[in-house]
Each structure stands twice: as structure tokens, then as C-alpha cells.
mmCIF file of C-alpha atoms in Angstrom:
data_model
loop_
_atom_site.group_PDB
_atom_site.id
_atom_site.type_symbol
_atom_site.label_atom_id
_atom_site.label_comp_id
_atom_site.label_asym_id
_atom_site.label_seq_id
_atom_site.Cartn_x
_atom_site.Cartn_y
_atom_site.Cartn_z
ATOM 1 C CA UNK A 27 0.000 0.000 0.000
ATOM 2 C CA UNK A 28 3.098 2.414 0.525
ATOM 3 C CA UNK A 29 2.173 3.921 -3.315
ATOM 4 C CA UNK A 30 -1.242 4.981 -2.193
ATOM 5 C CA UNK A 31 0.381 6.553 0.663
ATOM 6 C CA UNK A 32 3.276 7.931 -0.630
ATOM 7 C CA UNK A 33 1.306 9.383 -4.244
ATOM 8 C CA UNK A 34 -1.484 11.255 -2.277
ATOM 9 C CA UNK A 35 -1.006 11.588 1.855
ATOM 10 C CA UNK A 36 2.400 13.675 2.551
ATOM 11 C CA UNK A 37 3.241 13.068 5.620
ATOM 12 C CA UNK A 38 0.554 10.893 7.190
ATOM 13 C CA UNK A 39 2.935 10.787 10.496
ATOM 14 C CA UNK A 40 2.481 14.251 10.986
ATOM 15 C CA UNK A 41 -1.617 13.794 11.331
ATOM 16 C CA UNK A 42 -0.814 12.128 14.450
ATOM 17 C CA UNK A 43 1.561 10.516 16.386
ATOM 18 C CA UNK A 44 1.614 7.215 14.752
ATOM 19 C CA UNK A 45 4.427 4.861 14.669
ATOM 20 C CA UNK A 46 5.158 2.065 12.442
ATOM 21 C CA UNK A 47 2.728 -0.024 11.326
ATOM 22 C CA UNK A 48 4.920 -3.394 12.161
ATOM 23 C CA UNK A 49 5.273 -1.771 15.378
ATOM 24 C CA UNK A 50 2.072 -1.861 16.712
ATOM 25 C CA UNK A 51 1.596 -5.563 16.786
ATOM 26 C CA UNK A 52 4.224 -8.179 17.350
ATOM 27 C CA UNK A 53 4.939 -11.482 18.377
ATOM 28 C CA UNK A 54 7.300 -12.065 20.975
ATOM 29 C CA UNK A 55 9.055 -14.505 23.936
ATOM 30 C CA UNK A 56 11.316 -14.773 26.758
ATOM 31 C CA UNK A 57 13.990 -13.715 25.493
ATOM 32 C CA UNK A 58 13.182 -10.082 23.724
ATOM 33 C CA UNK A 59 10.401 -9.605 26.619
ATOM 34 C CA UNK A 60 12.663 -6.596 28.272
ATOM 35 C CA UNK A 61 12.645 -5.132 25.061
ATOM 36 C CA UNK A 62 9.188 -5.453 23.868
ATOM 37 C CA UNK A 63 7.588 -5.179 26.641
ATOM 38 C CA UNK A 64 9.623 -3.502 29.443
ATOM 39 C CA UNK A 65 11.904 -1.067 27.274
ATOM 40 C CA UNK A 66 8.865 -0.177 25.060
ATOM 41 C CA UNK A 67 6.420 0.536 27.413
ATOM 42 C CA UNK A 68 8.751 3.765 28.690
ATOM 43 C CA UNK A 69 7.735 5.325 25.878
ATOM 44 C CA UNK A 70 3.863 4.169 25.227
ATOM 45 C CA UNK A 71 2.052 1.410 27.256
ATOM 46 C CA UNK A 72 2.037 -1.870 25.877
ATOM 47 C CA UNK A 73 -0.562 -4.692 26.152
ATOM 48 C CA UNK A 74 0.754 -7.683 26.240
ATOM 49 C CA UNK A 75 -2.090 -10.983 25.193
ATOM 50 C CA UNK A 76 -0.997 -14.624 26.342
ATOM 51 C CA UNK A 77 -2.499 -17.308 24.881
ATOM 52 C CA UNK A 78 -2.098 -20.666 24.059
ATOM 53 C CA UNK A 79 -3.092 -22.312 20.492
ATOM 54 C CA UNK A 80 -5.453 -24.581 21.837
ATOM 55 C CA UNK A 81 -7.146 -21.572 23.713
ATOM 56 C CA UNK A 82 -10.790 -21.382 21.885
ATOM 57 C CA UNK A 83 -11.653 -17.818 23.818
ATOM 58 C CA UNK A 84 -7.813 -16.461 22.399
ATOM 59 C CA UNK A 85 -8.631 -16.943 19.077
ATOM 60 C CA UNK A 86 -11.871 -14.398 20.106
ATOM 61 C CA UNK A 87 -10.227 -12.071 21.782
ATOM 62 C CA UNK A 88 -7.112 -11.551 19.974
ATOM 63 C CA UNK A 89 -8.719 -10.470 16.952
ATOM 64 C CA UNK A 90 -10.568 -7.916 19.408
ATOM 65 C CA UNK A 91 -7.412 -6.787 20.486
ATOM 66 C CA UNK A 92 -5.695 -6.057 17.135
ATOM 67 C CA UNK A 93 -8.645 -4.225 16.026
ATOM 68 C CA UNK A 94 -8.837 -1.892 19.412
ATOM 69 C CA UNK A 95 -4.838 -1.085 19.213
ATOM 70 C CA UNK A 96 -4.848 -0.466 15.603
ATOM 71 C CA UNK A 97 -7.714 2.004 16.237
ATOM 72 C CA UNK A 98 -5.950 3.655 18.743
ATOM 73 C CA UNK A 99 -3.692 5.024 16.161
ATOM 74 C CA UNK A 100 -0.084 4.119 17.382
ATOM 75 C CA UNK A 101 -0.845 5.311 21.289
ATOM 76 C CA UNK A 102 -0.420 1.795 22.899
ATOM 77 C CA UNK A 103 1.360 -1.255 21.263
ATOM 78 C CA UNK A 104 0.338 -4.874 21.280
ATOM 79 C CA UNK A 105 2.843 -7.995 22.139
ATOM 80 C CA UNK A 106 1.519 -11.083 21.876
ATOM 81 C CA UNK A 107 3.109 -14.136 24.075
ATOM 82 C CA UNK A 108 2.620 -17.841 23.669
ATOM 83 C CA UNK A 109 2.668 -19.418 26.909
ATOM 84 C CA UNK A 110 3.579 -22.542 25.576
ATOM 85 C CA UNK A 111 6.341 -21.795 23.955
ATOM 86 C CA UNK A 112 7.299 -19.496 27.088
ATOM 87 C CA UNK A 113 6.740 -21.718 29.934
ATOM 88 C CA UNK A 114 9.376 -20.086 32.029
ATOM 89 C CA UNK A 115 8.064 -16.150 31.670
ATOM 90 C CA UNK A 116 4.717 -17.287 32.127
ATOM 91 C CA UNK A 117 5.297 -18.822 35.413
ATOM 92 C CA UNK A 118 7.587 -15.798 36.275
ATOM 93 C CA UNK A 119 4.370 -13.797 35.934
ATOM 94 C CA UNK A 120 2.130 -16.100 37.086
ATOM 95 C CA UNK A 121 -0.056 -16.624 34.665
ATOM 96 C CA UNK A 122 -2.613 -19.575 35.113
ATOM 97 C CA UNK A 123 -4.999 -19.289 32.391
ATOM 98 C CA UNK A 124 -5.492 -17.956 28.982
ATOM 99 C CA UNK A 125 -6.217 -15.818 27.898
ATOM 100 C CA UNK A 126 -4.702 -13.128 29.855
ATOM 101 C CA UNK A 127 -4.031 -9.667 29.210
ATOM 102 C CA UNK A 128 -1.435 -7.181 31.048
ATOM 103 C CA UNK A 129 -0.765 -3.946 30.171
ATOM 104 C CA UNK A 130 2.269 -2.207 30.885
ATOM 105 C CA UNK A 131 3.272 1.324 31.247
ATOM 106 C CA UNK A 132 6.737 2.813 32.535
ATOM 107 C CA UNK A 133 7.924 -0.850 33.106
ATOM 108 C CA UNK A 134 5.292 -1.450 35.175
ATOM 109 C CA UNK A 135 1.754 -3.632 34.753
ATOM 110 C CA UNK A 136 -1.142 -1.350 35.086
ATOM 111 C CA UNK A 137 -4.001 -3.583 34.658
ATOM 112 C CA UNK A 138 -5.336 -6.285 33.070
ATOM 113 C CA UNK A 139 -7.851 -8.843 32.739
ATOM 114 C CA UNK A 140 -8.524 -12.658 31.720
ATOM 115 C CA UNK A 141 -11.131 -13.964 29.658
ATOM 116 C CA UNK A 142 -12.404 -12.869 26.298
ATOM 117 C CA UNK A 143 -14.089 -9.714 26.747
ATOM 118 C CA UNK A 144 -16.700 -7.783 24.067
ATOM 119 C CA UNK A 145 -15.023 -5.361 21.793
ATOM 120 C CA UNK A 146 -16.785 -2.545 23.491
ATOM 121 C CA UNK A 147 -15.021 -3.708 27.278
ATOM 122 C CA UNK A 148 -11.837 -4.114 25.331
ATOM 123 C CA UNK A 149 -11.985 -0.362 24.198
ATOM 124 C CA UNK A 150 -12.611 0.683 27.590
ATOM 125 C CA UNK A 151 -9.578 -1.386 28.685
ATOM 126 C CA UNK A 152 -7.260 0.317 26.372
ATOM 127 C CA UNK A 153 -8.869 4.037 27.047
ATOM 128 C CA UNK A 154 -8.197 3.414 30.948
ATOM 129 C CA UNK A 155 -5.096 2.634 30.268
ATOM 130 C CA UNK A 156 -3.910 5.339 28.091
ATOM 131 C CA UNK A 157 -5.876 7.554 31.015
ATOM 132 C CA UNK A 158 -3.354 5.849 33.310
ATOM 133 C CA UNK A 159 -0.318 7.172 30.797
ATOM 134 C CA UNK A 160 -1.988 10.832 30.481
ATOM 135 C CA UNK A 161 -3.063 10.356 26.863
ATOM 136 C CA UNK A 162 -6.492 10.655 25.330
ATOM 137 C CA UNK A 163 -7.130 7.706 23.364
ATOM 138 C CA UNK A 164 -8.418 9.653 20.426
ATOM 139 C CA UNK A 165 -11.018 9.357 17.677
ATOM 140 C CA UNK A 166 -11.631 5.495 16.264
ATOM 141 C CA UNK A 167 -10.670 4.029 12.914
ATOM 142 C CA UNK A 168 -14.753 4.909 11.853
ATOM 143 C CA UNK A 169 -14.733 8.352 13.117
ATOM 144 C CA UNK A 170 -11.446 9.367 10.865
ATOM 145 C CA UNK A 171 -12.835 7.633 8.086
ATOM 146 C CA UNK A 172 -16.536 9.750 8.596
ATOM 147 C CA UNK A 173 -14.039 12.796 8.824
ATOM 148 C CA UNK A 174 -12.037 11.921 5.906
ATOM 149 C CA UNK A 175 -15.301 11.491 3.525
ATOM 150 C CA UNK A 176 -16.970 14.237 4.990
ATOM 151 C CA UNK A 177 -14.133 16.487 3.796
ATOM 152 C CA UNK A 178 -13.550 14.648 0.477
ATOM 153 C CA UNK A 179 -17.477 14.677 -0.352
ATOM 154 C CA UNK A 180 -16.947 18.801 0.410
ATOM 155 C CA UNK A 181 -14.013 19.565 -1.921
ATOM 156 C CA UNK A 182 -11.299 19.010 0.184
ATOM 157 C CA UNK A 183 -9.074 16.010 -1.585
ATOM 158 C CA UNK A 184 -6.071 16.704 -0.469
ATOM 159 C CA UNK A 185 -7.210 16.964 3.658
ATOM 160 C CA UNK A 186 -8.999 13.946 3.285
ATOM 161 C CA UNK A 187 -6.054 11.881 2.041
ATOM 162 C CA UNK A 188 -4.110 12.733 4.785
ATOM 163 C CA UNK A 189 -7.010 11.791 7.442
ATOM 164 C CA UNK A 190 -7.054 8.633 5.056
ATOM 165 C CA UNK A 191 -3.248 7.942 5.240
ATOM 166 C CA UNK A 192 -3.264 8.174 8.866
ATOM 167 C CA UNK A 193 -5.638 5.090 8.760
ATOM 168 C CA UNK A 194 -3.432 3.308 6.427
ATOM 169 C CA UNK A 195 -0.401 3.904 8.196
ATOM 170 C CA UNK A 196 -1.781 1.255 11.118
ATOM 171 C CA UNK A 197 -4.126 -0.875 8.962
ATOM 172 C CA UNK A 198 -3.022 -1.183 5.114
ATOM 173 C CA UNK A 199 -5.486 -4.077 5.013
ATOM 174 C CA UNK A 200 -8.358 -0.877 5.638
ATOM 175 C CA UNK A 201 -10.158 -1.184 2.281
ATOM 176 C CA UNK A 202 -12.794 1.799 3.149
ATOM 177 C CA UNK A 203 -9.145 3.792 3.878
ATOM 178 C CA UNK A 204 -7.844 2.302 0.088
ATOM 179 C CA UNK A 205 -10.614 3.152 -1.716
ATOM 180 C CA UNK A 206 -10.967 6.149 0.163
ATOM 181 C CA UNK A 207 -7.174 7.301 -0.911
ATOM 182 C CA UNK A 208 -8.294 6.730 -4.625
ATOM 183 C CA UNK A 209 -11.156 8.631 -4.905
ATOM 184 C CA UNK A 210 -9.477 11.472 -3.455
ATOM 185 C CA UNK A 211 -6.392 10.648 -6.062
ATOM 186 C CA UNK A 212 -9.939 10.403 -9.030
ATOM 187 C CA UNK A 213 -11.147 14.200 -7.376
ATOM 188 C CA UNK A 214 -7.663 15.608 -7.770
ATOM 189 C CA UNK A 215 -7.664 15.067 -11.191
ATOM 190 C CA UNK A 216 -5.227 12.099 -11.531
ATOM 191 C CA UNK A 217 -7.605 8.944 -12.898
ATOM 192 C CA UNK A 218 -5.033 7.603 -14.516
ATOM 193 C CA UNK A 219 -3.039 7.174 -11.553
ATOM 194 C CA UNK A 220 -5.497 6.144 -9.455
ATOM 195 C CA UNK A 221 -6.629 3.639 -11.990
ATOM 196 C CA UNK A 222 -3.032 2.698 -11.734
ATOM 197 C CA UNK A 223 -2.812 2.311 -8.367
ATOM 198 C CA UNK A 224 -6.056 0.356 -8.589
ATOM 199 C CA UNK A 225 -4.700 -2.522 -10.947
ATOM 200 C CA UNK A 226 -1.356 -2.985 -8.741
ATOM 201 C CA UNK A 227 -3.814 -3.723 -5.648
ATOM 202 C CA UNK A 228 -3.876 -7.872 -4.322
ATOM 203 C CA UNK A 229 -6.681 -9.461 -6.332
ATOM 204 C CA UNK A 230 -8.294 -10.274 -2.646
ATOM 205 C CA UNK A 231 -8.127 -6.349 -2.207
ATOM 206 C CA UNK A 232 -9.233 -5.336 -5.309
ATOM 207 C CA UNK A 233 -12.600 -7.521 -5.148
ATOM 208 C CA UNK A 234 -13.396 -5.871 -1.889
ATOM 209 C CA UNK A 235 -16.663 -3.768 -1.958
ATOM 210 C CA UNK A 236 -15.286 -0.643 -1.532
ATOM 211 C CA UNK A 237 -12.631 -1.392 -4.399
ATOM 212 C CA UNK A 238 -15.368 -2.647 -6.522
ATOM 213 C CA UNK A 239 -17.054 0.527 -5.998
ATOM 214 C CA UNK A 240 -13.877 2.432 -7.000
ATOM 215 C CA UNK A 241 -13.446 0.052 -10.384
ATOM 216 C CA UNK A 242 -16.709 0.895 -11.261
ATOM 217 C CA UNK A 243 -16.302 5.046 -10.187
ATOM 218 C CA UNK A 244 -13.094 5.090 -12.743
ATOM 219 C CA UNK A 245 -15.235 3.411 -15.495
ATOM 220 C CA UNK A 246 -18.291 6.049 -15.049
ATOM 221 C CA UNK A 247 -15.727 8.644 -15.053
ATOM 222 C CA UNK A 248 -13.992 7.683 -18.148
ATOM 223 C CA UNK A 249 -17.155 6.910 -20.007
ATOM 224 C CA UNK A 250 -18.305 10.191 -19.555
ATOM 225 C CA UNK A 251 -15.488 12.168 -20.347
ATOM 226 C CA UNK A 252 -16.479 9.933 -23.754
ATOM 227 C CA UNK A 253 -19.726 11.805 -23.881
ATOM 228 C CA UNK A 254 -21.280 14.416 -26.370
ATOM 229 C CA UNK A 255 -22.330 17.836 -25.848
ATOM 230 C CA UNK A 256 -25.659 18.178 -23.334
ATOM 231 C CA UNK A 257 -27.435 20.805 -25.264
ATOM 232 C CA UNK A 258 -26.989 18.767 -28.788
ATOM 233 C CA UNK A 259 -28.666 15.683 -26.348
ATOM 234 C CA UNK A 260 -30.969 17.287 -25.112
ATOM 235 C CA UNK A 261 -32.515 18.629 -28.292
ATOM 236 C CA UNK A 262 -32.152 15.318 -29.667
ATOM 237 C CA UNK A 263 -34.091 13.640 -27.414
ATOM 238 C CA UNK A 264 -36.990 16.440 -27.751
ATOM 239 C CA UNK A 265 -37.149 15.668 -31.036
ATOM 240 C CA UNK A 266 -37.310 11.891 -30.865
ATOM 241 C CA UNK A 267 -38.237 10.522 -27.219
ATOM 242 C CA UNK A 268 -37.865 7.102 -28.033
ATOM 243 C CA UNK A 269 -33.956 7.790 -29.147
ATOM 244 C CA UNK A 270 -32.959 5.427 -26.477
ATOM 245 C CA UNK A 271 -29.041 6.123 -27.787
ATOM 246 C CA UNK A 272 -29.156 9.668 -27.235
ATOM 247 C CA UNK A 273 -30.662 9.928 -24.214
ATOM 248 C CA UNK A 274 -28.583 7.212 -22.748
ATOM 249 C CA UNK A 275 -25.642 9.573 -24.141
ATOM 250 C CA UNK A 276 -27.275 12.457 -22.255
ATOM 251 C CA UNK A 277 -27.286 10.390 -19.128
ATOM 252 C CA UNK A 278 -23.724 10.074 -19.484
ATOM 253 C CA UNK A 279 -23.007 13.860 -20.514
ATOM 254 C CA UNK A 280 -25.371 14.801 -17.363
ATOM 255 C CA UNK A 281 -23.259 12.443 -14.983
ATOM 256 C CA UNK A 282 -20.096 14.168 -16.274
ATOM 257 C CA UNK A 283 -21.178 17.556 -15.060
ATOM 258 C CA UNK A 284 -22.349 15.782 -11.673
ATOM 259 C CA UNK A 285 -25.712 16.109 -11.751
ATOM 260 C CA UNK A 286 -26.513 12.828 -10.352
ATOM 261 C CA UNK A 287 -30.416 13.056 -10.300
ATOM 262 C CA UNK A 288 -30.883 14.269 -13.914
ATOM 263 C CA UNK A 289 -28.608 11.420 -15.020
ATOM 264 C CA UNK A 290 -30.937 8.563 -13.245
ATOM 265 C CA UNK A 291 -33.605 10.640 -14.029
ATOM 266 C CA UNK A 292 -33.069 10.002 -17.988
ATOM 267 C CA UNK A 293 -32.091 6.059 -17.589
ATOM 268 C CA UNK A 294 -34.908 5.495 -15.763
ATOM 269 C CA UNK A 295 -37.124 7.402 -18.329
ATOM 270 C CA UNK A 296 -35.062 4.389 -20.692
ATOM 271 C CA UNK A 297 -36.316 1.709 -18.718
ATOM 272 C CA UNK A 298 -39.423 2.756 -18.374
ATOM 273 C CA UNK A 299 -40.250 3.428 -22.129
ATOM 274 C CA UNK A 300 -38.256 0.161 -23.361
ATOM 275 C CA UNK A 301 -36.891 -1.785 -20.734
ATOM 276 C CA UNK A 302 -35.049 -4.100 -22.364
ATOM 277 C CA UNK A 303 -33.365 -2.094 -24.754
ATOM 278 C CA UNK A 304 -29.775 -3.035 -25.737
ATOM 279 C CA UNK A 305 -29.751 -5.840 -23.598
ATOM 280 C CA UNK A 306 -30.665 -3.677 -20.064
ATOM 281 C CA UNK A 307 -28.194 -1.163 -20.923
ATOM 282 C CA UNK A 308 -30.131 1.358 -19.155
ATOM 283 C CA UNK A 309 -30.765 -1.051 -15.813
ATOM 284 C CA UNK A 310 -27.126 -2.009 -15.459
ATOM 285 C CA UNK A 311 -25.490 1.616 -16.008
ATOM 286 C CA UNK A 312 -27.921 2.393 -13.019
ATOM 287 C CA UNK A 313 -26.220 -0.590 -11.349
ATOM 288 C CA UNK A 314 -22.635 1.370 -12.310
ATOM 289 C CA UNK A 315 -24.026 4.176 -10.392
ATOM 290 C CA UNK A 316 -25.314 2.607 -7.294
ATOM 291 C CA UNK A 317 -22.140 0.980 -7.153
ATOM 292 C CA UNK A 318 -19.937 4.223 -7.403
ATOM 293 C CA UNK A 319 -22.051 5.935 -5.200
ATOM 294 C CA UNK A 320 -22.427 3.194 -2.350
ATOM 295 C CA UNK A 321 -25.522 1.573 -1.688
ATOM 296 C CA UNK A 322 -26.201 3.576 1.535
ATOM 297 C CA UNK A 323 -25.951 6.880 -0.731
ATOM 298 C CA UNK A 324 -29.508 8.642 -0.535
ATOM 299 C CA UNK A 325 -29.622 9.152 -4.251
ATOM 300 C CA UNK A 326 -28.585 5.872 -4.925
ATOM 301 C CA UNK A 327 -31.402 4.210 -2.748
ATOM 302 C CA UNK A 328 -34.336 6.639 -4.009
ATOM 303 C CA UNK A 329 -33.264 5.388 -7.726
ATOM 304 C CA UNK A 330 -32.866 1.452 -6.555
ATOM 305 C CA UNK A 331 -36.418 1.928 -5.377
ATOM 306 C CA UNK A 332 -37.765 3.757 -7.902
ATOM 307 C CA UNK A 333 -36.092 1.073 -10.776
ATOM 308 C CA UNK A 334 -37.568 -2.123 -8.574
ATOM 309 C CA UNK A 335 -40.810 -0.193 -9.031
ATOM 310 C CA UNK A 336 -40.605 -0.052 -12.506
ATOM 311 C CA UNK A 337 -38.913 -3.882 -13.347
ATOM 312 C CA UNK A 338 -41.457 -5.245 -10.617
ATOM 313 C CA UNK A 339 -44.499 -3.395 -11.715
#
């Protein structure tokens, strides 16, 4: 992911305090404990999960407690410990069942707890914790990504990608964050790149919702940068209403000056007056723009109703 980084965010760093993303989460033992844990946790606290591979409630909880520290944006670290391969610390600290959680701050344990907790408990842990070091524990992964879109939705590319980078510096695997970089890349202008950038993803990325939703954004885009002149359209369409072609044009040239509702406005006129015509052409470039826009988009789920109304009817 560094090229989406690198090509759009800056100097994600300097949005926060973040530290490397292979720094956050680590597995260690007995012998690098001092450093990991002990040494580390004079500069941040550190949580530190033992567990055991048979341990059904560690394979719940660690997960949990990936997610929570990777959310918490670099402020506290997590070290992972398997007591069976360190029998010897794990007496040293007495631990006696798994899983168990310490967390450390200043070389000393803090708190902890055993036993998978609920996401929601495991927040709280790691926000009493950092109130123990004197930090705030800081907006969540969800509330940086709400910023982020709310400033790229207003105009504001080149803000959001930096509230976006900050995500991907701790979680490169954030595909909301990925496609989130690229559609800022698409609003600055650089479609090429960001189609690019798109291609070079993992294939398990790149079929990811939100990437499919970018794939399909580029293709709009480019498609109606294809598209003729609206006034020429328009008058063509007066003059002929059943000129599927032309208005199906004008849907594009009316989506290329972003006006969203006039553009599902004249496909669903298509559908409605020949619904069938081209083989659903008009039904699956609505289906291109429910995609692009996100199913949850308000526009998107007036027109999804409006076209079941009109297939269904």
C-alpha cells in the first residue's frame, strides 16, 4: 500500500503521532520480553495478550485486540506471548490461564484482565489505560474515516487523504481507507493514476466492496469524459423521445457535469419506455451508479427503489 500513501497523503505521520505499522503488533518470547515489553512501554504502554493455540476464547479475543490497538492510532502497542512456547516467563508472571491480558506502562503492569471480553469492554480497557499514561485515546478508525469522507465529499481532496493515510499507516489491510485514498487521487484530477494504483492492488483487495465501488467510479468517469455535448442531447431527445441512444448519451453527458439526479432521471425514463433495450443497458449503467455511489448513498437508494418499481411493476 506504501504507493497509495506515498502518491497522495504527505506526511501521514504528521496527522498524528503514529508509529510504524509493524510496530504496533508483534509477536514475541522470553527472550526479547525486556525489550518489547519492558523497554517499550517507557515510551507508550504496551498490552501484552498470552495465549495458548489450543485456547478457543484467544482466538476471540485476539482479533478484538488487534482491532482496538490499531484504532488507537499508534498510542499503545500490542505484544503477543505464547505461553507454551514461554513456559518459564509465564510462570515468572504467574499466569494460570489464557487468555490473559497485562498492560504495561513505565515498566510497570497497570491492569489487566482474563477472559475474552466484548469489543466494546476491550476499548474501555485500552482508554483506561492510556488515562493511566496521560493520553487521550483519540477518535476510532470509523470516526477518521466519517471525517475523511466528509471532507472529500466537500471539496477538500487533499485533507482527506491525509485523514485517510493516517488510517493506512496502522491498517493497510483498511479497504474503506484504500478506496478512500483513490477517490481522493480520481477528485484531484489524476484517474489515470489512481486507476493505476487500482490494478497494482492484491486481487483479494481489489474484489473488496469498496474497491469494486472504485473500479466501477473510474469506469463512469472515463465513459463520460467519452460523452457528447448536453445541449446537442438534449434537443435530440426532444425531437425523438424514443432515441434510447441519445438519451442514454445524455445520461452520461449529465453524470459528467455531476448532476446525479438528472442522469438517473433520464435512464430510468429508458427503462421505463423500453426496458429491455440493448440488452438492459439502461438497468445495469444504473447498477454502475449505485455501485460508485455506495448503496447507503440517498440518491442511490431513491433510484434502486424507484427502478424495482418499474422492473417489478
Amino acid at each position: 500500500m506504501e504507493p497509495i500513501i506515498g502518491s497522495l497523503s504527505g506526511n501521514p505521520s504528521a496527522a498524528g503521532q503514529a508509529a510504524p505499522a509493524g510496530d504496533i503488533i508483534k509477536d514475541s518470547d522470553t527472550a526479547n520480553f525486556r525489550q518489547d515489553v519492558m523497554e517499550a512501554s517507557m515510551q507508550r504502554p504496551v498490552i501484552v495478550d498470552f495465549w495458548a493455540t489450543w485456547c478457543g476464547p484467544c482466538k476471540q479475543l485476539t482479533p478484538v485486540l488487534e482491532k482496538a490497538v490499531t484504532e488507537a492510532g499508534g498510542k499503545v502497542s500490542l505484544v503477543k506471548i505464547d505461553i507454551d512456547q514461554n513456559q518459564q516467563l509465564a510462570a515468572q508472571l504467574r499466569i494460570q490461564s489464557v487468555p490473559t491480558v497485562y498492560a504495561f506502562y513505565q515498566g510497570q503492569p497497570v491492569d489487566g484482565f482474563q477472559g475474552a471480553l466484548p469489543e466494546s469492554q476491550v476499548k474501555q480497557f485500552i482508554a483506561g489505560v492510556l488515562q493511566t499514561a496521560g493520553q487521550d485515546a483519540g477518535p476510532s478508525a470509523e470516526e477518521i474515516l466519517a471525517e475523511a469522507e466528509k471532507l472529500r465529499t466537500s471539496g477538500q481532496p487533499q485533507e482527506a487523504a491525509q485523514l485517510f493515510g493516517r488510517i493506512l499507516q496502522q491498517d493497510q489491510e483498511n479497504a474503506a481507507a484504500v478506496a478512500g485514498m483513490l477517490r481522493c487521487q480520481i477528485d484531484m484530477g489524476d484517474m489515470d493514476g489512481a486507476e493505476e494504483t487500482l490494478k497494482s492492488l492484491p486481487e483479494a483487495m481489489q474484489l473488496k466492496p469498496e474497491l469494486q465501488a472504485v473500479a466501477s467510479a473510474i469506469e463512469l468517469a472515463r465513459q463520460a469524459a467519452e460523452s457528447g455535448d448536453v445541449a446537442d442531447l438534449m434537443e435530440k431527445v426532444a425531437q425523438n423521445p424514443d432515441d434510447h441512444q441519445s438519451r442514454f448519451d445524455l445520461a452520461q453527458a449529465l453524470y459528467a457535469q455531476n448532476k446525479r439526479e438528472a442522469a438517473v432521471e433520464e435512464l430510468l425514463e429508458i427503462v421505463k419506455r423500453q426496458r429491455g433495450w440493448n440488452e438492459d443497458a439502461a438497468r445495469k449503467q444504473l447498477v454502475k451508479y449505485f455501485e460508485a455511489w455506495g448503496f447507503k448513498d440517498p440518491l442511490a437508494q431513491e433510484a434502486r427503489r424507484r427502478l424495482s418499481s418499474l422492473l417489478f411493476a
